[in-house]
Tab-separated table of C-alpha atoms in Angstrom:
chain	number	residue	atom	x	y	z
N	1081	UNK	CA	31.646	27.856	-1.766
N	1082	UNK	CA	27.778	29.256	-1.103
N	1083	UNK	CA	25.974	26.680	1.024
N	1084	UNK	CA	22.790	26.819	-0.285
N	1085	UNK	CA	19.323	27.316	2.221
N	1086	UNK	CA	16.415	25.568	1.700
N	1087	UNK	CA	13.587	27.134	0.104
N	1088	UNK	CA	10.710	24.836	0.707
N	1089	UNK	CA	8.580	24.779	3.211
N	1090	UNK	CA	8.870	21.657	5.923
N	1091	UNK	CA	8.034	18.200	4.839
N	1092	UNK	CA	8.967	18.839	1.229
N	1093	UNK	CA	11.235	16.842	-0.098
N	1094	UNK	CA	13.716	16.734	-3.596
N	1095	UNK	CA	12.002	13.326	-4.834
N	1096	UNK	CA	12.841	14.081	-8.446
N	1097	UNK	CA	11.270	10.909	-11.295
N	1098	UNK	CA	13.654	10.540	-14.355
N	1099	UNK	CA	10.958	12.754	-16.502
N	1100	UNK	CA	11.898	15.584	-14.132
N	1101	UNK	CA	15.070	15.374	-13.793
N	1102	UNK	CA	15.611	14.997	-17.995
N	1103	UNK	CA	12.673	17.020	-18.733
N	1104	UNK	CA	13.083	19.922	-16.622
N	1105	UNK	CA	16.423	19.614	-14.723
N	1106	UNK	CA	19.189	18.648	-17.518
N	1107	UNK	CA	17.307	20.155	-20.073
N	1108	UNK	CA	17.420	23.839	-18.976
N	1109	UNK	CA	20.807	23.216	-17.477
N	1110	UNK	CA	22.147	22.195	-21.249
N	1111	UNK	CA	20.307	25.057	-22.823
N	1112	UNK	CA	21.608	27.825	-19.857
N	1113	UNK	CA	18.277	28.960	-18.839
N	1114	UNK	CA	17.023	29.597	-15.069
N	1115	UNK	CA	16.187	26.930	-12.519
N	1116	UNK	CA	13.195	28.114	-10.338
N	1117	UNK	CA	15.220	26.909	-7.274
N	1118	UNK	CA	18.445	25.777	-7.692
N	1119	UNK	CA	19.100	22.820	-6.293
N	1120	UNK	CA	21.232	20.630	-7.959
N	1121	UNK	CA	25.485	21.642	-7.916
N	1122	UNK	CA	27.913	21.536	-10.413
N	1123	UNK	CA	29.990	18.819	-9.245
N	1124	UNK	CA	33.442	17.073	-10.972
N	1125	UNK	CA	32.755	13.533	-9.822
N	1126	UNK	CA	35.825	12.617	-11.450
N	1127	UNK	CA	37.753	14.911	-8.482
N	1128	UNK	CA	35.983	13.477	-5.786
N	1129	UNK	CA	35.347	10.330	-4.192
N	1130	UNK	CA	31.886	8.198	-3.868
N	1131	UNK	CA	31.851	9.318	-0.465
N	1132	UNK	CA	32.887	12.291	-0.399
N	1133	UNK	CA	29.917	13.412	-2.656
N	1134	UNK	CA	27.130	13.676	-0.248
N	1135	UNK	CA	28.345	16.684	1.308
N	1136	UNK	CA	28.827	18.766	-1.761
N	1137	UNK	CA	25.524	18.189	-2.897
N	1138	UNK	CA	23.005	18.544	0.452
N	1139	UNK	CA	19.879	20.178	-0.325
N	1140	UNK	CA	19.131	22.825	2.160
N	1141	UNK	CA	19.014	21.246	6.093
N	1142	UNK	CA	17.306	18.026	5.298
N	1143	UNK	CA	18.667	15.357	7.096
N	1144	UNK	CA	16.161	13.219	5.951
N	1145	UNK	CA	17.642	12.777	2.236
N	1146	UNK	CA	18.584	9.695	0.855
N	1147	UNK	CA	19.600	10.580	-2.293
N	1148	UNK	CA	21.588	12.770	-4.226
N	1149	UNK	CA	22.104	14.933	-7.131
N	1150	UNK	CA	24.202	16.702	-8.962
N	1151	UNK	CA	25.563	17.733	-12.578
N	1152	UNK	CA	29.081	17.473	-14.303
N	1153	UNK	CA	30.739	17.869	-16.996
N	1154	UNK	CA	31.535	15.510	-19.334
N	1155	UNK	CA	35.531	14.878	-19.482
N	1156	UNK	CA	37.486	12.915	-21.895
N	1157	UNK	CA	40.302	11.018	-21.420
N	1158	UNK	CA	41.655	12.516	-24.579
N	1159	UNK	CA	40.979	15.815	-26.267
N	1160	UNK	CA	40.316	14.393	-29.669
N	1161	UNK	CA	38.412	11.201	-28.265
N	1162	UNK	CA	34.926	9.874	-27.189
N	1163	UNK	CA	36.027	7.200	-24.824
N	1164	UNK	CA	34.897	8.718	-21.691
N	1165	UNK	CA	37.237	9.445	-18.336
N	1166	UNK	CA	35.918	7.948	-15.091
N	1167	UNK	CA	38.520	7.577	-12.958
N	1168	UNK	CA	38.958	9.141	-9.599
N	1169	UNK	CA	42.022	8.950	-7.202
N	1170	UNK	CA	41.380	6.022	-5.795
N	1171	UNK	CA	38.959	3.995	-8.438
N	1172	UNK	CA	36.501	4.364	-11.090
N	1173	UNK	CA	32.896	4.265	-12.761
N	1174	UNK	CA	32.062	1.397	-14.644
N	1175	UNK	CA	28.787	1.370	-16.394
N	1176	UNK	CA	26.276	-1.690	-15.785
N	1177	UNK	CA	23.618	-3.606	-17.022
N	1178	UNK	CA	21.710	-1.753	-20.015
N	1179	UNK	CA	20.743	1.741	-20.487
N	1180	UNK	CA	17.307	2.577	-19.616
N	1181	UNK	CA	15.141	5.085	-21.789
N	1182	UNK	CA	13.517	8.056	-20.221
N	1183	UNK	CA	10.489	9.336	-21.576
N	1184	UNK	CA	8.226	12.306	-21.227
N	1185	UNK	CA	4.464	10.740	-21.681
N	1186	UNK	CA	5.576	8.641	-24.720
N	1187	UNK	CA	8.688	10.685	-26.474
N	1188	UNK	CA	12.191	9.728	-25.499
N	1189	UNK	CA	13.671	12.588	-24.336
N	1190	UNK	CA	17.160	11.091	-22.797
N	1191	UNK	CA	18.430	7.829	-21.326
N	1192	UNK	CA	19.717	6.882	-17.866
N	1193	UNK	CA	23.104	4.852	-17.426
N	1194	UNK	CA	23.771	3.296	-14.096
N	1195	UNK	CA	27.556	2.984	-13.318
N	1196	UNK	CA	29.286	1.314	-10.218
N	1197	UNK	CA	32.052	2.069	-8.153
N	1198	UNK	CA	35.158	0.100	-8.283
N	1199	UNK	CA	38.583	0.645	-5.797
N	1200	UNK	CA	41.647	0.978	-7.894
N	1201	UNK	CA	42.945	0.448	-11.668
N	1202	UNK	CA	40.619	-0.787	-14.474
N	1203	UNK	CA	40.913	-3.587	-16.094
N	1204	UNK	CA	41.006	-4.572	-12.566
N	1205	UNK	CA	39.588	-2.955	-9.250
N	1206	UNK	CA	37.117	-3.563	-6.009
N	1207	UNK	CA	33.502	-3.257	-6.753
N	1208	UNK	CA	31.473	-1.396	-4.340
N	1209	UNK	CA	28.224	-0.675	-3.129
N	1210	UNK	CA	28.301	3.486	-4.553
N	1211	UNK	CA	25.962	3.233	-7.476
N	1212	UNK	CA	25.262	6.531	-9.545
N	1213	UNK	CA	22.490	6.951	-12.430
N	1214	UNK	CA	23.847	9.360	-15.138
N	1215	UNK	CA	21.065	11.134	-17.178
N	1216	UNK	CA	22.095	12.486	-20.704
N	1217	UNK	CA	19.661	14.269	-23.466
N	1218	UNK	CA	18.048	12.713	-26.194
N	1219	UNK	CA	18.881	15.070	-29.038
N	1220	UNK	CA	16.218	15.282	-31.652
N	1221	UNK	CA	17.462	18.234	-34.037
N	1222	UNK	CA	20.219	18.372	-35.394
N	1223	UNK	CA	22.506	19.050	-31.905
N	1224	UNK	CA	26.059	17.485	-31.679
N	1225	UNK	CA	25.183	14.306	-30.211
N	1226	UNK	CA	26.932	14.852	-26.820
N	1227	UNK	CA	25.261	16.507	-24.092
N	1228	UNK	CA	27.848	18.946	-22.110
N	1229	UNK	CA	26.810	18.155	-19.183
N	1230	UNK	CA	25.474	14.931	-17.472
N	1231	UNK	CA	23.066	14.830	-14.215
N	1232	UNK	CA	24.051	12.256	-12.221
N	1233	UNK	CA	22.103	11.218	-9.132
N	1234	UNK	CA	23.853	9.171	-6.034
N	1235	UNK	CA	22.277	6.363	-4.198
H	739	UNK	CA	-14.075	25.896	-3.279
H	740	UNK	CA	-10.298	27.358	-4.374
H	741	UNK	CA	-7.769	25.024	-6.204
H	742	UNK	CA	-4.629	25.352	-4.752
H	743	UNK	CA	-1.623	25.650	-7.202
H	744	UNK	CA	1.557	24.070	-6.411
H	745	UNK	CA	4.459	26.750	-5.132
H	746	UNK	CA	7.057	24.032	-4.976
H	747	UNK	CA	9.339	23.257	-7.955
H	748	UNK	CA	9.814	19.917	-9.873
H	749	UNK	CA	10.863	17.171	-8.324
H	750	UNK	CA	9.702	18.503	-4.923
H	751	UNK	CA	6.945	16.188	-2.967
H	752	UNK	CA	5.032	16.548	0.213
H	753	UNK	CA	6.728	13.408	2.310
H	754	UNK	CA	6.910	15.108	5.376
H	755	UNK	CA	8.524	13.063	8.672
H	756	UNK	CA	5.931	12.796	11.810
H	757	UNK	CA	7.844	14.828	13.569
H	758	UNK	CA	7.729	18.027	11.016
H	759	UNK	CA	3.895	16.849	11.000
H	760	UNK	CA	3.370	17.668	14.315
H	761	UNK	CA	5.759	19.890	15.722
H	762	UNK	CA	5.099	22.702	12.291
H	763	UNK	CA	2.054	21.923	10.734
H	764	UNK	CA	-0.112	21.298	13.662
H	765	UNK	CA	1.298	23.367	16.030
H	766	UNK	CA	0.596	26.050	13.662
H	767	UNK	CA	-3.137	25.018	12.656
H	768	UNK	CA	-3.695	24.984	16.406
H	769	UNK	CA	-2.393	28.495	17.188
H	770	UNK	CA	-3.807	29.747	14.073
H	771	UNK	CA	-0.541	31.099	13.104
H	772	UNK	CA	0.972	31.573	9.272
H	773	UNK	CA	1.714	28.445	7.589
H	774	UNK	CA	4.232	28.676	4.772
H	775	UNK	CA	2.576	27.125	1.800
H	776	UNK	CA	-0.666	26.088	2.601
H	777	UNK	CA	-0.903	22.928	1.482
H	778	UNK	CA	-3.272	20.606	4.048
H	779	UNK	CA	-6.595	21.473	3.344
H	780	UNK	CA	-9.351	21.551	6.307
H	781	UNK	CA	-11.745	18.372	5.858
H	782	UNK	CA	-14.136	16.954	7.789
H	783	UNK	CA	-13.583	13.074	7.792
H	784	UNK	CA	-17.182	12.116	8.940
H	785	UNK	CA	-18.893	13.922	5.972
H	786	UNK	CA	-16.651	12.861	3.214
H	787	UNK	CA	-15.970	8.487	2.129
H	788	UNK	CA	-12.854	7.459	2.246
H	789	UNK	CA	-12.480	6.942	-0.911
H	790	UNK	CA	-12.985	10.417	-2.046
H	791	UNK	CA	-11.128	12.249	0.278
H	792	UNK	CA	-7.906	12.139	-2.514
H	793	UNK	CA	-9.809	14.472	-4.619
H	794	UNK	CA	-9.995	16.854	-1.734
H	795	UNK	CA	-6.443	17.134	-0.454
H	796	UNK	CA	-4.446	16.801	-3.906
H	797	UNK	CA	-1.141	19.160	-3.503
H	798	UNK	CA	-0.849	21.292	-6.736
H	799	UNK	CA	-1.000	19.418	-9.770
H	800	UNK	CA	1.131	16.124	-8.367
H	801	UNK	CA	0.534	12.973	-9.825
H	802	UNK	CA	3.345	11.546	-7.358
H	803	UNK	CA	1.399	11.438	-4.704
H	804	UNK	CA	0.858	8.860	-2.326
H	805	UNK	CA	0.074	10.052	0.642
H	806	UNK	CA	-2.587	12.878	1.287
H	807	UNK	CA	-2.948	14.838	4.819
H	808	UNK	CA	-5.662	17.472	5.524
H	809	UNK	CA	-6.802	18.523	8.998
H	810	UNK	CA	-10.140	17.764	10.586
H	811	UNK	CA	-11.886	19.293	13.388
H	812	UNK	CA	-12.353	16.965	16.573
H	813	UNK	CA	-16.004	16.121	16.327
H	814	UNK	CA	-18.124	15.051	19.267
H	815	UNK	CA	-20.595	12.590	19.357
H	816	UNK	CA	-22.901	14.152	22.225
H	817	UNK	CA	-21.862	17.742	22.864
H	818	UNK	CA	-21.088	17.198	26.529
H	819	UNK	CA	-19.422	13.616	25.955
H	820	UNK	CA	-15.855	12.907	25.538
H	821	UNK	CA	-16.311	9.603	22.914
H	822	UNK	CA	-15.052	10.866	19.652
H	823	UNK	CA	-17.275	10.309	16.637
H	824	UNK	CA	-15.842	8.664	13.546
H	825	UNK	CA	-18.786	7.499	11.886
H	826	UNK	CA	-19.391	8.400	8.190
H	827	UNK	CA	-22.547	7.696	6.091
H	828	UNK	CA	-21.304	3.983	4.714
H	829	UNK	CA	-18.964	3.513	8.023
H	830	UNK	CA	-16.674	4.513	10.534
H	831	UNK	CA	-13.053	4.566	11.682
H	832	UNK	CA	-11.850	2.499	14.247
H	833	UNK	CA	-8.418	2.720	16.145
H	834	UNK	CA	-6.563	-0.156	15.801
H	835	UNK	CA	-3.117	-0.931	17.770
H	836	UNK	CA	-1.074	1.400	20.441
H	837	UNK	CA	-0.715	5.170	19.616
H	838	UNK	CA	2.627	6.086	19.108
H	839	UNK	CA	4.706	8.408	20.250
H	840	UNK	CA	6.117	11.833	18.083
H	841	UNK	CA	9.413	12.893	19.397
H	842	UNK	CA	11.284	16.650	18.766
H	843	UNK	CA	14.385	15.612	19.450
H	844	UNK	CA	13.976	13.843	22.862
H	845	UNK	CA	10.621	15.712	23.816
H	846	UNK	CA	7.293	14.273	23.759
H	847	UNK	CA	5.606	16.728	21.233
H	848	UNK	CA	2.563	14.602	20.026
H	849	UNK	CA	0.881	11.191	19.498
H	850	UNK	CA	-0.342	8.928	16.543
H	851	UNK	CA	-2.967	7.176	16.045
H	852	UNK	CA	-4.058	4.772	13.607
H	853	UNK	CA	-7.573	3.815	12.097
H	854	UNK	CA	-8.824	1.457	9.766
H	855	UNK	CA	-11.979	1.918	7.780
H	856	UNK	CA	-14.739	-0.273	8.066
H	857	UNK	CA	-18.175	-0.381	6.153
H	858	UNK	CA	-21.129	-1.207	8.082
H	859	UNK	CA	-22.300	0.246	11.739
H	860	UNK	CA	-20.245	-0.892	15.106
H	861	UNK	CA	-19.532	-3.002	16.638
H	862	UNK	CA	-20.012	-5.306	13.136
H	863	UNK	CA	-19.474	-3.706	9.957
H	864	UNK	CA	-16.911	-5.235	6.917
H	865	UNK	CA	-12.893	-3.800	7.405
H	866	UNK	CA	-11.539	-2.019	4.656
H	867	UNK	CA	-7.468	-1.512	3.255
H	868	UNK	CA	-8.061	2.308	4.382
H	869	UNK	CA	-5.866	3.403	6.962
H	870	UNK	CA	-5.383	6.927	8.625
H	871	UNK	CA	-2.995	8.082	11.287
H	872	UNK	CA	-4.311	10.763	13.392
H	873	UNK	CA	-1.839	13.319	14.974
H	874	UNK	CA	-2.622	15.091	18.125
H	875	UNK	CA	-0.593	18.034	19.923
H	876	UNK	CA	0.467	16.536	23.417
H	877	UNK	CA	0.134	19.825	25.821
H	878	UNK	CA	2.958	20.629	27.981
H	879	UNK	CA	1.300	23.682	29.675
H	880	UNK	CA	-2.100	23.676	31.092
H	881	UNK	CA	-3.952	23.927	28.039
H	882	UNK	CA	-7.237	22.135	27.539
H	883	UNK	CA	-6.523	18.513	26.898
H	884	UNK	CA	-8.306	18.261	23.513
H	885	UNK	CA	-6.682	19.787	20.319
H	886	UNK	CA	-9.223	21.176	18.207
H	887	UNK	CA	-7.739	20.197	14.921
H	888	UNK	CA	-5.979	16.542	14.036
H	889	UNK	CA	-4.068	16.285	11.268
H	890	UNK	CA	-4.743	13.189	9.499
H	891	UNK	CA	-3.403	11.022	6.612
H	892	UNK	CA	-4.079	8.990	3.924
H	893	UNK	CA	-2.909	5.736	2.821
């Protein structure tokens, strides 16, 4: 594993809005080009826990960040299917409340799902206070209609 | 005057901690060494209103923003006196509460001061929702008690 420096000067801070992180962020990371400073890690947050998260995606030495960010792949429970996997170990993500529409001045360009945390097996399980907002593209050409990779921020 | 472009990527704002403040930005302004991006701008707070001082310390092309900082030169109102002169054309800025300390680790490094903006002349004039902290070097070695620059911000 690299561990990543910092490349900012002091007092800067990775305080990303949605436009960004859709706009710039997920869209260059779907279409494989360069990210002026790459910040955000590939991450399986179906392999790791809530809490284990935070340390896999630091940004440089900054102690004073509060939230996180990362991207991963988006894994199927079944080769063939589209109902989506997310189960750890020890729980799982369970989407909540209603999808929220990101925009870039007045174009939608993807939409933000907020999932929560829940110890153990669906249909039951433990909800917790580990909340994650999942970005995905807005495709407006003719693009299969799932995004390979989601950017999910921690908070 | 020379607009300054922003060096930083997306995402990235200026929120910087008191503490980076002090102890790297006005450390350096006072020794006149190198600072990494050069992003407080010199103003002097008696010429320029409240009010407009935004325009003068933008960072890059932000739109974020919420805070602005810029360093000002310690003015004197009679060139032998010691009483600091905050007085603009419309008003003046007048320290309200304690100062408080600015810690590096455990050490002392610097204190802040806060000001509110009123229209009018002292001791009456009308107060105003402008606020600056002030942020000056606190000398360890025998250095001349005054810092020539503060570093001040907006909000």
């Amino acid at each position: 594993m690299v561990i990543m420096e910092s490349c900012v000067p002091p007092g800067f801070r990775f305080h990303p809005t949605d436009e960004e992180l859709v706009g710039y962020y997920l869209r260059k990371k779907v279409a494989s080009q360069k990210i002026d400073l790459d910040v955000i890690r590939d991450v399986d947050l179906y392999l790791i826990e809530p809490w284990d998260l935070q340390e896999h995606c630091r940004i440089g030495c900054d102690d004073e960040q509060s939230d996180w960010y990362f991207f991963s792949y988006k894994d199927r429970k079944y080769p063939t299917g589209t109902r989506t996997n997310r189960a750890t170990m020890t729980g799982f993500w369970k989407a909540t409340g209603r999808d929220k529409a990101v925009r870039e001045r007045s174009r939608l360009i993807g939409m933000r799902k907020t999932l929560v945390f829940y110890k153990g097996r669906a249909p039951n399980g433990h909800k917790t206070d580990w909340i994650v907002h999942e970005y995905r593209l807005e495709n407006h050409d003719n693009a299969p209609p799932q995004a390979r990779y989601h950017l999910t921020s921690l908070n």
